[in-house]
Amino acid sequence: MHRMVYARSWRKLIICILITLKVNGLYVQITYIKSSVAKGAVCLDGSPPAYHLDKGFGSGINNWLVHIEGGGWCTNVTTCLFRKNTHLGSSKKMVTEIAFSGILSNNKQFNPDFYNWNRIKVRYCDGASFTGDLEKVDPVTNLHYRGARIWLAVIEDLLKKGMKNAEYALLSGCSAGGLASILHCDSFHALLSIGTKVKCLADAGYFVNLKEISGREHIKSYFNDVVTTHGSVKNLPTYCTSTMKPSMCFFPQYIVHGIRTPLFLLNAAYDSWQIRNILVPGVADPHGYWLSCKLDIKNCSSIQLQTMQGFRMEFLSALLGQRSSSRGMFINSCYAHCQSEMQETWLQDDSPVLDNTPIAKAVGDWYYDRRSFQKIDCPYPCDKSCHNHVFGHN
């Protein structure tokens, strides 16, 4: 009897928790764009693209925040085939509900400037930051390289749902999604009404072109494979592709000067993904001398930190050559990657700050023209507000 009462109590508690989560809007259902399949706007496996939408309310009912999911890229048939069987290549593999937090939160306390906007998370399932578009589909692999079509299908669907009447709009994204928010910033602006206030935010999307520790140009070759495999050239800025090799136009440092829409760059100067995959990819460290350092910056030797300080200087050099009065900038000295999606880094009591300003306030002030914000942190380890990533051995 006591066990039955105990079990019922637990069930009631779980139900209450689930109801609370639903009421607070923390979990948002998926929307599949099934109509896009006929247009060939599909994920790698041919399934329909998808997004999650939490509708705006009150004063934010005509404001739209479109946030693009990250998740790297696939560079050839082998890596794209692997990706095809994951949520990053198939909407069939995506969870049907996801949590909205940080810049997507519906809580005014934790997201004061965007909490009541229409907030959308666009799921990422093409493997090329929504730039690919090859008509031919190999019958053996059934791989569809159609990222650019997905992008248009998503935006067209949102326009039909009310975004055509947007008064304010912000395109944002994290990692590969942050790169997508840079690449599609002006086209997003162009698809909205003339009177809409449009800006873009790239979180951890400023990938730089530099040599890895052994002196090889690993990331340049990697991006070349992405652009070639997906047929991305037609969807990269022509002002860049007309003067440079198309794959170079996948690097923000060569294209941001031509972006007309106001853009905010949020990035860690010691971006953990770039340190682990551009500066010290596995092929450049076959004996694993850097493994412990890449897992936790506190484990880095003085020589390794010196190398990372060199990375920071190259990163800043690639960044500062592209300054603009309309541009926002929050470059902290953290070992991190993506800081807008997680509540602990976007806005809470111990969030990262620059000039005593948390990321959410810096972005909000810049968006609403309350204050310009272009701040760069002092070198590691000066910033005690960082939430540095610590990785597991796996």
PDB file of N, CA, C and O in Angstrom, residues 3-19:
ATOM      1  N   ARG A   3       3.876   1.487  -0.983  1.00  0.00           N
ATOM      2  CA  ARG A   3       4.576   1.596  -2.255  1.00  0.00           C
ATOM      3  C   ARG A   3       3.687   2.239  -3.316  1.00  0.00           C
ATOM      4  O   ARG A   3       4.132   3.053  -4.128  1.00  0.00           O
ATOM      5  N   MET A   4       2.374   1.865  -3.305  1.00  0.00           N
ATOM      6  CA  MET A   4       1.437   2.426  -4.280  1.00  0.00           C
ATOM      7  C   MET A   4       1.264   3.922  -4.068  1.00  0.00           C
ATOM      8  O   MET A   4       1.259   4.702  -5.015  1.00  0.00           O
ATOM      9  N   VAL A   5       1.139   4.344  -2.802  1.00  0.00           N
ATOM     10  CA  VAL A   5       1.004   5.774  -2.478  1.00  0.00           C
ATOM     11  C   VAL A   5       2.249   6.525  -2.905  1.00  0.00           C
ATOM     12  O   VAL A   5       2.199   7.607  -3.487  1.00  0.00           O
ATOM     13  N   TYR A   6       3.415   5.904  -2.622  1.00  0.00           N
ATOM     14  CA  TYR A   6       4.708   6.514  -2.969  1.00  0.00           C
ATOM     15  C   TYR A   6       4.827   6.683  -4.488  1.00  0.00           C
ATOM     16  O   TYR A   6       5.235   7.738  -4.984  1.00  0.00           O
ATOM     17  N   ALA A   7       4.418   5.625  -5.236  1.00  0.00           N
ATOM     18  CA  ALA A   7       4.485   5.660  -6.697  1.00  0.00           C
ATOM     19  C   ALA A   7       3.559   6.732  -7.258  1.00  0.00           C
ATOM     20  O   ALA A   7       3.923   7.469  -8.181  1.00  0.00           O
ATOM     21  N   ARG A   8       2.321   6.802  -6.671  1.00  0.00           N
ATOM     22  CA  ARG A   8       1.368   7.823  -7.139  1.00  0.00           C
ATOM     23  C   ARG A   8       1.910   9.224  -6.882  1.00  0.00           C
ATOM     24  O   ARG A   8       1.740  10.125  -7.697  1.00  0.00           O
ATOM     25  N   SER A   9       2.564   9.422  -5.731  1.00  0.00           N
ATOM     26  CA  SER A   9       3.129  10.736  -5.390  1.00  0.00           C
ATOM     27  C   SER A   9       4.194  11.140  -6.399  1.00  0.00           C
ATOM     28  O   SER A   9       4.259  12.289  -6.841  1.00  0.00           O
ATOM     29  N   TRP A  10       5.032  10.167  -6.755  1.00  0.00           N
ATOM     30  CA  TRP A  10       6.085  10.448  -7.731  1.00  0.00           C
ATOM     31  C   TRP A  10       5.483  10.768  -9.098  1.00  0.00           C
ATOM     32  O   TRP A  10       5.944  11.671  -9.791  1.00  0.00           O
ATOM     33  N   ARG A  11       4.438  10.012  -9.478  1.00  0.00           N
ATOM     34  CA  ARG A  11       3.798  10.278 -10.766  1.00  0.00           C
ATOM     35  C   ARG A  11       3.198  11.676 -10.797  1.00  0.00           C
ATOM     36  O   ARG A  11       3.305  12.390 -11.789  1.00  0.00           O
ATOM     37  N   LYS A  12       2.553  12.076  -9.686  1.00  0.00           N
ATOM     38  CA  LYS A  12       1.980  13.424  -9.613  1.00  0.00           C
ATOM     39  C   LYS A  12       3.064  14.493  -9.728  1.00  0.00           C
ATOM     40  O   LYS A  12       2.890  15.509 -10.394  1.00  0.00           O
ATOM     41  N   LEU A  13       4.206  14.242  -9.054  1.00  0.00           N
ATOM     42  CA  LEU A  13       5.310  15.201  -9.090  1.00  0.00           C
ATOM     43  C   LEU A  13       5.854  15.337 -10.505  1.00  0.00           C
ATOM     44  O   LEU A  13       6.091  16.458 -10.994  1.00  0.00           O
ATOM     45  N   ILE A  14       6.047  14.198 -11.188  1.00  0.00           N
ATOM     46  CA  ILE A  14       6.557  14.217 -12.554  1.00  0.00           C
ATOM     47  C   ILE A  14       5.589  14.948 -13.481  1.00  0.00           C
ATOM     48  O   ILE A  14       5.992  15.759 -14.315  1.00  0.00           O
ATOM     49  N   ILE A  15       4.286  14.665 -13.317  1.00  0.00           N
ATOM     50  CA  ILE A  15       3.268  15.332 -14.141  1.00  0.00           C
ATOM     51  C   ILE A  15       3.298  16.839 -13.912  1.00  0.00           C
ATOM     52  O   ILE A  15       3.216  17.631 -14.852  1.00  0.00           O
ATOM     53  N   CYS A  16       3.428  17.243 -12.644  1.00  0.00           N
ATOM     54  CA  CYS A  16       3.489  18.677 -12.314  1.00  0.00           C
ATOM     55  C   CYS A  16       4.699  19.344 -12.965  1.00  0.00           C
ATOM     56  O   CYS A  16       4.609  20.458 -13.481  1.00  0.00           O
ATOM     57  N   ILE A  17       5.837  18.631 -12.919  1.00  0.00           N
ATOM     58  CA  ILE A  17       7.052  19.164 -13.528  1.00  0.00           C
ATOM     59  C   ILE A  17       6.866  19.336 -15.029  1.00  0.00           C
ATOM     60  O   ILE A  17       7.212  20.365 -15.602  1.00  0.00           O
ATOM     61  N   LEU A  18       6.277  18.305 -15.675  1.00  0.00           N
ATOM     62  CA  LEU A  18       6.052  18.368 -17.118  1.00  0.00           C
ATOM     63  C   LEU A  18       5.093  19.489 -17.485  1.00  0.00           C
ATOM     64  O   LEU A  18       5.299  20.204 -18.463  1.00  0.00           O
ATOM     65  N   ILE A  19       4.033  19.650 -16.683  1.00  0.00           N
ATOM     66  CA  ILE A  19       3.077  20.734 -16.926  1.00  0.00           C
ATOM     67  C   ILE A  19       3.762  22.088 -16.785  1.00  0.00           C
ATOM     68  O   ILE A  19       3.564  22.997 -17.588  1.00  0.00           O
TER      69      ILE A  19
END
